[in-house]
């Protein structure tokens, strides 16, 4: 039994006080020497006093003790209550193992962790262990054993819940010792950490994903300062995390996107809380690259923006392979030319932009008898040939055209600015021509020809399918007309274009073969009807087609550039003829020579004219050059200076076909010309057509006011001549005075036309 020192001290004090009282009070009574009965009474009174005093003292002590006990009891109950509430609130359970009895106390909250009654849990370790997961039991018990030797205890294991599931329980406790250092109790709390473990697991997984993912991840705070990046971010951008943390993502901007782009991005983030799209950013090294990026807004529990998370992947490689795929999808692997898909896309595009004024052409080029090459020499050689043909065709076509291999031995050519049928025909001719030279492949010398079908758009068709179908049927036509030729979808065009192409190629030989002729048409003074000169007009004596007027070949010569040579040749012929006439005739007047805008535009005309004059010895005053209005107005400044130089040579200048172009009167005023030639279209209706009459009158007045002479072209009747004379027109030209005819027979009995001209005197 433990001896309470306070109680012992009190008892001993009481014993001492009582003994002293008994001894001293008895001595004092004896010393008083009182009579016996008084002595006895006092003795009794003294005893009663003692008892009363000590009873009062005892009461005071007991009372104080009771108050203290109640207070303690209250404190204990309150703290027990607090403990219980705390355990309940924190979902912790209390366990308490009494070392002496080996009984365990489990709190209600402990039992609640497992969804059972405290009674079901029992009060022994053996009962308790039944609830622990069989796999954990041995480990748990071992740990308890070990911990029973130490003060601190922590353990985690699974326990079966009433619902059949296992819950992760984390238990902490400590061993309490008595004064003698002997373990008294093992006490602690247990809590269900199933959710926490799950959270931790998913956090661990998320962290692993964050670190291991190939996507770059960037997290900013609400102020857009970077607070977190993952290793992939560093790998893609080149920035180590310590370099970038605290910076703004704007550091990564490439400058490729405008304000609107970022504005839209922020708007999406504000409205939908997320944005995804392609962004071009800049790596640390400066390289700009595309990335696919998703940005999400993260809110805190109060709903305020707390973070932005951007996840992105570098799509450079993807883009590259997309481009490669796109190339593969649109090109023929053998020839590297665009394939049918790309070709039709381009045709569609060209068709959209085309108009009657700006037409385009599609040429289908099909090799003749290609099959034989494949069959006789094998596909390898066939492939090589196709490749070589593609390369050769590519060299011929004008820039801006699309040459495609449409499959097999068929090629397609798109020319989206093929002004007219003639150009397409010429191109086709060039393509055919380019294939004439043999191909030397793999030790073989191969000859191959092709047929070409041409469809013009939007003229022939207004859909891609139609354009291609037309070109195809034109191709069929070309093939059936004996191959190695071309055909248009429209028969007339085919004929016309073929003729033109033929003419163009034979025109080249017309010079060498001396087939060109110069005819002369007289020019008359309208007042006295006298001949004042003649105009030189070129003709082509075609071996098969007979005598061709300039309209049949001058446009071709203008297209293929031969016009300048023709003009210079006519100029020389006319000058020589004039020199001859000077010798033969009394008053041969002058000769007028036409100058095309092509030659005029070259600017060196004055030098050539001076050269011809010098060579032939003709007096410059006997030469008149006719330039059309449009030639002058094409480049007025250059024209003005050239005309001045020509005039300085002493030759005379006339504006041909006046009234058909768009002359600026202001410019016309300054031109150093001598004569206007009123175009024959305004003479044709005279004298009855009021409009023609008004124009004729106006042109004559205009010319005269500018100090120029006026010649009327195309006068066919005496009436027209009279009418114009009455309008004060200076000169006239036309069948009425004489048709163009060769110089060799100045009084030719057989002029160009059947109808004999009327002489002005008639
Ligand atoms: P142009 O210079 O206006 O020549 C007059 C044209 O009118 C000539 O046609 C002539 O035959 C025709 N003509 C003359 N009188 C009459 C008439 O009473 N009635 C009708 N209906 N026609 C008449 P051509 O010879 O066919 O020449 C046509 C055009 O070809 C010329 O028009 C000229 O612009 C051009 N040309 C002729 N020779 C040359 C040349 O050597 N070089 C150049 N660059 N162009 C030439
Ligand atoms: Mg003329
Ligand atoms: Mg004319």
PDB file of C-alpha atoms in Angstrom, residues 42 60 74 95 103-104 106 173 205 218 244 256 318 386 414 490 507 513 601 608 643 667 701 728 737 740 754:
ATOM      1  CA  UNK A  42     -13.021  20.867  34.133  1.00  0.00           C
ATOM      2  CA  UNK A  60     -13.101  21.366   7.607  1.00  0.00           C
ATOM      3  CA  UNK A  74     -15.551  17.724 -13.192  1.00  0.00           C
ATOM      4  CA  UNK A  95      -6.920   2.317 -28.125  1.00  0.00           C
ATOM      5  CA  UNK A 103      -6.838  -5.999 -22.028  1.00  0.00           C
ATOM      6  CA  UNK A 104      -7.366  -3.415 -24.687  1.00  0.00           C
ATOM      7  CA  UNK A 106     -11.152   0.625 -27.844  1.00  0.00           C
ATOM      8  CA  UNK A 173       0.875   5.515 -29.971  1.00  0.00           C
ATOM      9  CA  UNK A 205       0.885   9.213 -60.477  1.00  0.00           C
ATOM     10  CA  UNK A 218       3.833  25.095 -68.039  1.00  0.00           C
ATOM     11  CA  UNK A 244      12.178  30.317 -66.702  1.00  0.00           C
ATOM     12  CA  UNK A 256       4.262  35.425 -85.708  1.00  0.00           C
ATOM     13  CA  UNK A 318       4.230  16.478 -87.639  1.00  0.00           C
ATOM     14  CA  UNK A 386       8.222   9.165-119.044  1.00  0.00           C
ATOM     15  CA  UNK A 414      -2.552  24.276-117.543  1.00  0.00           C
ATOM     16  CA  UNK A 490     -14.074  23.394-131.100  1.00  0.00           C
ATOM     17  CA  UNK A 507       6.064  32.673-142.990  1.00  0.00           C
ATOM     18  CA  UNK A 513      11.687  31.922-150.699  1.00  0.00           C
ATOM     19  CA  UNK A 601       8.103  50.557-130.012  1.00  0.00           C
ATOM     20  CA  UNK A 608      17.134  51.993-139.583  1.00  0.00           C
ATOM     21  CA  UNK A 643       8.844  61.037-133.976  1.00  0.00           C
ATOM     22  CA  UNK A 667      -0.889  64.680-126.745  1.00  0.00           C
ATOM     23  CA  UNK A 701     -11.522  70.341-138.784  1.00  0.00           C
ATOM     24  CA  UNK A 728     -12.148  70.491-147.307  1.00  0.00           C
ATOM     25  CA  UNK A 737      -8.587  56.165-157.416  1.00  0.00           C
ATOM     26  CA  UNK A 740      -3.040  48.382-154.623  1.00  0.00           C
ATOM     27  CA  UNK A 754     -11.721  42.157-160.611  1.00  0.00           C
TER      28      UNK A 754
END
